[in-house]
CSV table of C-alpha atoms in Angstrom, one decimal:
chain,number,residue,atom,x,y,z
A,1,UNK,CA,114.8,126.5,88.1
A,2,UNK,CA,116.6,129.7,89.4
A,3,UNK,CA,116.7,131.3,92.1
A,4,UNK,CA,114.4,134.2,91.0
A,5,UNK,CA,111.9,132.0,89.6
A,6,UNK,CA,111.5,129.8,93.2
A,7,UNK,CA,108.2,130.4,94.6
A,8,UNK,CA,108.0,132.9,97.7
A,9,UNK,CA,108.4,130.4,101.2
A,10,UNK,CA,104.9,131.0,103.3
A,11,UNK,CA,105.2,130.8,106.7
A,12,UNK,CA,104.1,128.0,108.6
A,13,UNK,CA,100.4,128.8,110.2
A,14,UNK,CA,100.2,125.4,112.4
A,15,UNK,CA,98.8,126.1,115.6
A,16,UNK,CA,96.9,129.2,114.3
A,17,UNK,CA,92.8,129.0,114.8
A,18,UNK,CA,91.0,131.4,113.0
A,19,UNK,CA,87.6,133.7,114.2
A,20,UNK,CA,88.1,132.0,118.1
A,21,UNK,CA,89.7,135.0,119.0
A,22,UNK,CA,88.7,134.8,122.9
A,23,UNK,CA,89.8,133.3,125.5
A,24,UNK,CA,87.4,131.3,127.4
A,25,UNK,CA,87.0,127.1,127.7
A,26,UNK,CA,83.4,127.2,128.2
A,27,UNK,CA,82.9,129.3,124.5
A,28,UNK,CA,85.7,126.7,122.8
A,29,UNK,CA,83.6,123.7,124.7
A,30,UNK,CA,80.3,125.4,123.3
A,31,UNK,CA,81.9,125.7,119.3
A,32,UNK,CA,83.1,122.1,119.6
A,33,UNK,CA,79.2,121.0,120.6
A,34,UNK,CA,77.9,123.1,117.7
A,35,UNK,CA,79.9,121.4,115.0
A,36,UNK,CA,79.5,118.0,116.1
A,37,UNK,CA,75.5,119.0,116.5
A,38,UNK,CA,74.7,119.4,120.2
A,39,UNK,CA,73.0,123.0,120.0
A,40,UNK,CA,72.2,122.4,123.8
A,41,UNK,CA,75.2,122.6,125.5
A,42,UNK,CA,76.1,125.8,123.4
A,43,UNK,CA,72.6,127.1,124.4
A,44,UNK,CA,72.7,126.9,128.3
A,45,UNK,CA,76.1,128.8,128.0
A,46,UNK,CA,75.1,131.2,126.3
A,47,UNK,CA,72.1,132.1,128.5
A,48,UNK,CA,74.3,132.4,131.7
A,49,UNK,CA,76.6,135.0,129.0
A,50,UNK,CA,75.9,139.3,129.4
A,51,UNK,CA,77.2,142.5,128.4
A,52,UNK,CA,80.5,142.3,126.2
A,53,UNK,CA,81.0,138.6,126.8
A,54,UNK,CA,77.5,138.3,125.6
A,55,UNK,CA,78.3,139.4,122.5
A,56,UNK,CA,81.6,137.6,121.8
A,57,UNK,CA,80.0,134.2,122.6
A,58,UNK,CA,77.1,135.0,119.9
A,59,UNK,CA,79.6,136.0,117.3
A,60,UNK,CA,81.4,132.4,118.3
A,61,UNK,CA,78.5,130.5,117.8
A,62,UNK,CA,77.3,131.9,115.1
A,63,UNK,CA,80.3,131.1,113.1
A,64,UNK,CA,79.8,127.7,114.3
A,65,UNK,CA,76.1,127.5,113.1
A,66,UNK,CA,76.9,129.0,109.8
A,67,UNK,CA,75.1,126.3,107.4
A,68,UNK,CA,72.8,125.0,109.9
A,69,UNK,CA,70.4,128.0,110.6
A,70,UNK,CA,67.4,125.5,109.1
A,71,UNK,CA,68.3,124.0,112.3
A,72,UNK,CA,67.9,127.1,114.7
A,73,UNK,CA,64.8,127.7,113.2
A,74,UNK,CA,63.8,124.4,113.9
A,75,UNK,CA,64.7,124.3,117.7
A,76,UNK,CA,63.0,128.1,118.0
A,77,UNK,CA,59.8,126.8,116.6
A,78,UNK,CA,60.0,123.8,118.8
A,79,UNK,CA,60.2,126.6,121.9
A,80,UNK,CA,57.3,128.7,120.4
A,81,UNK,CA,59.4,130.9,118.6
A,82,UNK,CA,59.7,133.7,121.8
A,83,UNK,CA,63.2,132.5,123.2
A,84,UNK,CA,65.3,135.6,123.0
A,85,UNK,CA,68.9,133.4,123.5
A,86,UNK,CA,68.0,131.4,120.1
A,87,UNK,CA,66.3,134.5,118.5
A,88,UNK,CA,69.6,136.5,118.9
A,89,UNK,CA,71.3,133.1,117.5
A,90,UNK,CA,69.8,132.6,114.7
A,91,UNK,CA,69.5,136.4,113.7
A,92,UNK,CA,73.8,136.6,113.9
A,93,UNK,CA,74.1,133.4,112.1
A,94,UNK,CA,71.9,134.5,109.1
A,95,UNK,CA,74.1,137.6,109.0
A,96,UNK,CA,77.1,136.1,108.8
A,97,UNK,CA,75.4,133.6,105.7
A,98,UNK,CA,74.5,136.4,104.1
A,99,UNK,CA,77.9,137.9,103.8
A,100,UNK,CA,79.0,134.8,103.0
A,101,UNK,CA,77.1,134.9,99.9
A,102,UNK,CA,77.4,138.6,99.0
A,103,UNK,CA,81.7,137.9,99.6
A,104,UNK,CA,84.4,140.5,101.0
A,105,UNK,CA,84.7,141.7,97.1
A,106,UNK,CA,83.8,144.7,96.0
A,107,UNK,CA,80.2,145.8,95.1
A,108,UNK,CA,81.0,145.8,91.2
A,109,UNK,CA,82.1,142.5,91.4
A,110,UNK,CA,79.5,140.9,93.0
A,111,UNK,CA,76.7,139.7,90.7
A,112,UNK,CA,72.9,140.7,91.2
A,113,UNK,CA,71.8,137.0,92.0
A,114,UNK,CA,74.7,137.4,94.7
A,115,UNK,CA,73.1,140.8,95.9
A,116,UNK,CA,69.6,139.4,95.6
A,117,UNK,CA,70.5,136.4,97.9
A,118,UNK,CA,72.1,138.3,100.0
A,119,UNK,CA,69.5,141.0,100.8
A,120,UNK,CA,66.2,138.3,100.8
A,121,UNK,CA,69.0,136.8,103.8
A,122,UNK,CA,69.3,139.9,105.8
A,123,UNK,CA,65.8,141.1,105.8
A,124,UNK,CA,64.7,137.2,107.1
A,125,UNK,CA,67.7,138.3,110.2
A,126,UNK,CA,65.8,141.7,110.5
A,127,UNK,CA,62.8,140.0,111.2
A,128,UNK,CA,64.5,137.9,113.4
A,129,UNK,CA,66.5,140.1,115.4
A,130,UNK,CA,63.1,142.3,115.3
A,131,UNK,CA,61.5,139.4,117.8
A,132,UNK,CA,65.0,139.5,119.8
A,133,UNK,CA,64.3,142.9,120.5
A,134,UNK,CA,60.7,142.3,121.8
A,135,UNK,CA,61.7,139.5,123.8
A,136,UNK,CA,64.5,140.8,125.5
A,137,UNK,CA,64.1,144.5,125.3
A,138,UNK,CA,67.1,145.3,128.0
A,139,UNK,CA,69.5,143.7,125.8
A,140,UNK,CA,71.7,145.7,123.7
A,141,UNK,CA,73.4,142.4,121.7
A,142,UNK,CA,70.5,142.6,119.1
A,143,UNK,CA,71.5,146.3,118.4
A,144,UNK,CA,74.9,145.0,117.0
A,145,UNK,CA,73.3,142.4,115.3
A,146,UNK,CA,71.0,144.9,113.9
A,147,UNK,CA,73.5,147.3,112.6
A,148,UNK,CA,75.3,144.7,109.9
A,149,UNK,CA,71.9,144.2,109.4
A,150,UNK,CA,71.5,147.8,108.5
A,151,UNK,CA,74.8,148.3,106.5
A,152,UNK,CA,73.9,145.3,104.1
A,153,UNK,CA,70.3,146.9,103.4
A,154,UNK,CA,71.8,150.1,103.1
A,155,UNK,CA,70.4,152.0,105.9
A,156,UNK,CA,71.0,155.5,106.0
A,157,UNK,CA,73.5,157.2,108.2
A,158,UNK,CA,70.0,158.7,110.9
A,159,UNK,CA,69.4,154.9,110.8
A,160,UNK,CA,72.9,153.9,111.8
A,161,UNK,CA,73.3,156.5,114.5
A,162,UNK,CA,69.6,155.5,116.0
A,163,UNK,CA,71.3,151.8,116.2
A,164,UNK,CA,74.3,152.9,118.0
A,165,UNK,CA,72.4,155.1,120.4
A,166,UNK,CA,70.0,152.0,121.0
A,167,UNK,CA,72.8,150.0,121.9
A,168,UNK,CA,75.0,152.3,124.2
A,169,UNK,CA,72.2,153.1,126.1
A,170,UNK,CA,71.5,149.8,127.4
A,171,UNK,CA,75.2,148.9,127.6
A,172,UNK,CA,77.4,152.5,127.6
A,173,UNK,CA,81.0,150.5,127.0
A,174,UNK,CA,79.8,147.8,124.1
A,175,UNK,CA,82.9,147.1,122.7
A,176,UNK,CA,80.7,145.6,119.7
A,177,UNK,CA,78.4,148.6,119.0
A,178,UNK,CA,81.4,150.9,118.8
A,179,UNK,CA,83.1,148.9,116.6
A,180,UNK,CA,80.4,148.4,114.5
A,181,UNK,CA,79.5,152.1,114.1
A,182,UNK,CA,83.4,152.4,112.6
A,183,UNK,CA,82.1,150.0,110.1
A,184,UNK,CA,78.8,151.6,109.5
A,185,UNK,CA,80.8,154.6,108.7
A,186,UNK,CA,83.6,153.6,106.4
A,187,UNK,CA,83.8,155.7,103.4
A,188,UNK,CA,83.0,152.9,101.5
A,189,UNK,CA,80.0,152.4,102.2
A,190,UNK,CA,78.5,156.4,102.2
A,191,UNK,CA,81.3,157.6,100.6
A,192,UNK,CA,81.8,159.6,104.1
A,193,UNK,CA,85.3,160.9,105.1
A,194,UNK,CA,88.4,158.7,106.4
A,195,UNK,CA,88.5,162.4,108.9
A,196,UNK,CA,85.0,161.1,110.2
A,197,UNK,CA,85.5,157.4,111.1
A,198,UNK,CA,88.9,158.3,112.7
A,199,UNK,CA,87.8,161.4,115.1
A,200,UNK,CA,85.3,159.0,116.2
A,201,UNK,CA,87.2,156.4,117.1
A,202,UNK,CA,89.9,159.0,119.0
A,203,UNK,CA,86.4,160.1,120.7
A,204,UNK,CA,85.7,156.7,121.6
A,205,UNK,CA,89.6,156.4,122.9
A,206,UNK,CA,89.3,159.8,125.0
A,207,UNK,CA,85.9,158.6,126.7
A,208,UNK,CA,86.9,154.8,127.8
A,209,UNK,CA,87.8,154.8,131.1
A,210,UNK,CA,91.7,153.2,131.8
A,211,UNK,CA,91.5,149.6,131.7
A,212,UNK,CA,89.1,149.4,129.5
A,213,UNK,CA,88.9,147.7,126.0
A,214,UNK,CA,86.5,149.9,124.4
A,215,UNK,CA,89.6,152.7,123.9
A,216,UNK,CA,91.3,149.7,121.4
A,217,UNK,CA,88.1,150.5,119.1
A,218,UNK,CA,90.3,153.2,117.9
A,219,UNK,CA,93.0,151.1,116.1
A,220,UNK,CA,89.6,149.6,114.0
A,221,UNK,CA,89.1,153.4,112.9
A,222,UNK,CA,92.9,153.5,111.9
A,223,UNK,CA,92.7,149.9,109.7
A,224,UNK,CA,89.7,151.3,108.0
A,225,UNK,CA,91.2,154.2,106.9
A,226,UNK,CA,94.1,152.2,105.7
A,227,UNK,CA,92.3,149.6,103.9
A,228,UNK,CA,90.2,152.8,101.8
A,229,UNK,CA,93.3,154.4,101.1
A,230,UNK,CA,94.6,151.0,99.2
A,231,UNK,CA,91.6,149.7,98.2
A,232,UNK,CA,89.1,152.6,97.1
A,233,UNK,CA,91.4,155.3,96.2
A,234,UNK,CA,92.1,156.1,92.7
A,235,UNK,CA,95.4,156.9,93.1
A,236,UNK,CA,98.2,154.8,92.0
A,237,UNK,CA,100.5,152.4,93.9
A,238,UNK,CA,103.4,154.8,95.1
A,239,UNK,CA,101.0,157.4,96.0
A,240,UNK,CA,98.6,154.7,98.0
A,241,UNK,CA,101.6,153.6,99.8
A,242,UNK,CA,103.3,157.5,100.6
A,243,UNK,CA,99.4,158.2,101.8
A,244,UNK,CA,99.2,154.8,104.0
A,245,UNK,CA,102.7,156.1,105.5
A,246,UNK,CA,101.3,159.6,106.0
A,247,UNK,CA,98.5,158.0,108.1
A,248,UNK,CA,100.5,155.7,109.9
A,249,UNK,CA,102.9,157.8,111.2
A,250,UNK,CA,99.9,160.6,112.3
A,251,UNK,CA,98.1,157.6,114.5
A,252,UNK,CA,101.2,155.9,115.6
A,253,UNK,CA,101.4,158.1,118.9
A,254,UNK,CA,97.5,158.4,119.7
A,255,UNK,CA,97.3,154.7,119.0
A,256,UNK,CA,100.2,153.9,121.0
A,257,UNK,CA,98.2,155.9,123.7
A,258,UNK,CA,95.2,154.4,123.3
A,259,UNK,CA,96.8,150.9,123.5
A,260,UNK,CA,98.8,151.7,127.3
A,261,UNK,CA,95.5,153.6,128.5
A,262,UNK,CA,93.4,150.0,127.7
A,263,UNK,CA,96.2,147.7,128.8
A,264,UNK,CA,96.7,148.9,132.8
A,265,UNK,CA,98.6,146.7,135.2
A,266,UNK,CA,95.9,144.9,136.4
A,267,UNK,CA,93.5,145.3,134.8
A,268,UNK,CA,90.5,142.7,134.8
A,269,UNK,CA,90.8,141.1,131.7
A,270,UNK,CA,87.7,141.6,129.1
A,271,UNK,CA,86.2,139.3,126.5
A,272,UNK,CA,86.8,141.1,123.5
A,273,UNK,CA,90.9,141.8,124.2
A,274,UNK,CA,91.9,139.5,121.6
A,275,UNK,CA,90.3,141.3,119.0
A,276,UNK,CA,91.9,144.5,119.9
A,277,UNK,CA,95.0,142.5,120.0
A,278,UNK,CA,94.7,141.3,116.5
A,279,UNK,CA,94.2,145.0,115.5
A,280,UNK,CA,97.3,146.3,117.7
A,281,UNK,CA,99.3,143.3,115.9
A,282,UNK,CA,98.4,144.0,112.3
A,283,UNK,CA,98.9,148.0,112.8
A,284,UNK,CA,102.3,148.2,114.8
A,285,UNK,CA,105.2,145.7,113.9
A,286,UNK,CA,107.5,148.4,113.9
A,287,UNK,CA,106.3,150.8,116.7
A,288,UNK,CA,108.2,151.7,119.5
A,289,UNK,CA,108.5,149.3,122.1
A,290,UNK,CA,107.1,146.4,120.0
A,291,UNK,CA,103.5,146.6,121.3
A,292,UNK,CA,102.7,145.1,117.7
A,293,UNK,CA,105.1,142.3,118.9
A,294,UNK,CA,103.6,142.0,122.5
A,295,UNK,CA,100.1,142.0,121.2
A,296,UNK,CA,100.9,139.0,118.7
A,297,UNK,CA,101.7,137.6,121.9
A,298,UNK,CA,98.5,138.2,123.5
A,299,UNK,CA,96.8,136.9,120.8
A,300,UNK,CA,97.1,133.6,121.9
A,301,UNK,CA,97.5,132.0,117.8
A,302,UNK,CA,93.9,133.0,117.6
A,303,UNK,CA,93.9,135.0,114.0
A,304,UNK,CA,90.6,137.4,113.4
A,305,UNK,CA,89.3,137.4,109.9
A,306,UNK,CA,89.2,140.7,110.6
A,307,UNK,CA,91.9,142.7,110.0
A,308,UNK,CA,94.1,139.9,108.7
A,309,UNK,CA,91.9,138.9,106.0
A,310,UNK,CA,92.5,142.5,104.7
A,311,UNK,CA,96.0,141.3,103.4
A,312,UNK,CA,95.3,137.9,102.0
A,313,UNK,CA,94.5,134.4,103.8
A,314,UNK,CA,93.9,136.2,107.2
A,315,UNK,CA,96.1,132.9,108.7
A,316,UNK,CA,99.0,133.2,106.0
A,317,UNK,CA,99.1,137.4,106.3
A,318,UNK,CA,99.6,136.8,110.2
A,319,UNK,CA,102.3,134.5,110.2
A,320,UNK,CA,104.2,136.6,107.2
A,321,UNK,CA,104.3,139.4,109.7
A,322,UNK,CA,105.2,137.3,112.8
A,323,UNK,CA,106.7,134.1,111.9
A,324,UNK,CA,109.5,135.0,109.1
């Protein structure tokens, strides 16, 4: 063989986990017990867990329950079915199964059993999260559970708004519910505009108060946009690329912003920062003063699905950018 017919050298991804992007011993203690079957020991951490952290550890377990919610349901009914920790639980988990079985493809290549599996899923977690709701009324996690609910059934954009409000208004900073709502309004879902998602994720950037994470919520907005431009555009490849350019260079500054408003010295750090690091590392590489370098960094090795997956094997597309 040639040289120009050797297969392209990947990377080496040792060390990297994948969807643990948090740092906290009890939540990696908790996602160990899960897998090996204790659902106790993840279940009295998470009822000690609120707000943003809240959130993060039911996203963790959840990942770790994927394939097992036969066996939340069982524990729930062995509680009387009213215990909002395992309610909120089991809701998340049968989201992310659902998803699972619908796929990250697009809708036209996804088959109607697929769809039909996938929605029968998602209205069993609306009924779920529906009793999380009513159990713990104060508690704005089930609203971000609620709204992949909602963008999987096809909820209108009244609907998705509703969700968001129910949220911020029992927890005005939820990292999760803003970062949601720049899901819920991707153009690829409504067909609404890339103009849209991203003034509302520079809105969310102007409101957070310095130090805080919710500000990063912007650099979601700026990855969505990217990902339509590529991926639901109908334009071809050099035109896809000179758009992505265009974009990147008008957010590079207001991101950039964003990123130095969120990361003050000393600042307390929040649960969700290595997700917004993730984001900050997949959008700047090149940006002035490395902050896509320094957030790599920060990341800890722990690779979100989400952007990553966006360009491939989420683990393989993080160590092509950072570990050539």
């Amino acid at each position: 063989m040639g040289i120009f017919t050797r297969k392209k050298r990947v990377p080496p991804t040792d060390g990297l986990l994948l969807d643990r992007t948090w740092v906290d011993p009890a939540l990696d203690g908790a996602v160990v017990a899960v897998r090996a079957g204790d659902f106790d020991t993840a279940l009295a951490g998470f009822k000690a867990q609120a707000g943003d952290r809240r959130a993060v550890w039911n996203g963790g377990l959840s990942e770790a329950a994927v394939g097992r919610s036969e066996q939340l349901e069982a524990r729930l009914e062995e509680v009387g079915g009213r215990d909002p920790d395992l309610l909120l639980w089991l809701a998340q988990t049968l989201v992310l199964e659902g998803w699972e079985v619908r796929s990250g493809r697009q809708a036209k290549d996804v088959s109607a059993q697929q769809f039909s599996t996938f929605h029968d899923i998602l209205r069993t977690a609306y009924e779920v999260v529906g009793l999380a709701i009513e159990t713990a009324p104060d508690d704005p996690t089930p609203w971000t559970v609620y709204q992949w609910i909602a963008i999987g059934l096809g909820a209108d954009l009244d609907t998705h708004e509703s969700l968001f409000q129910e949220a911020v208004a029992r927890h005005p900073d939820s990292y999760a519910a803003h970062g949601n709502k720049v899901h819920a309004i991707a153009p690829k879902w409504y067909g609404t505009s890339i103009e849209e998602m991203l003034a509302f994720g520079q809105e969310t950037a102007d409101k957070a108060k310095p130090g805080s994470v919710l500000g990063a919520v912007l650099a979601k907005a700026v990855t969505e946009a990217r990902l339509h431009v590529f991926a639901f555009t109908d334009a071809n490849a050099v035109k896809k690329i000179a758009a992505a350019t265009k974009l990147s260079t008008k957010w590079q500054e207001p991101l950039l912003a964003a990123r130095s408003k969120w990361l003050q010295p000393g600042r307390t750090p929040e649960a969700p920062d290595l997700e917004a690091h993730n984001y900050y590392a997949y959008l700047l590489k090149h940006a002035q003063g490395d902050a896509g370098r320094e957030s790599a960094d920060a990341m800890f090795n722990r690779v979100n699905t989400l952007p990553w997956g966006y360009s491939g094997d989420p683990l393989e597309a993080f160590a092509e950018k950072y570990r050539r």
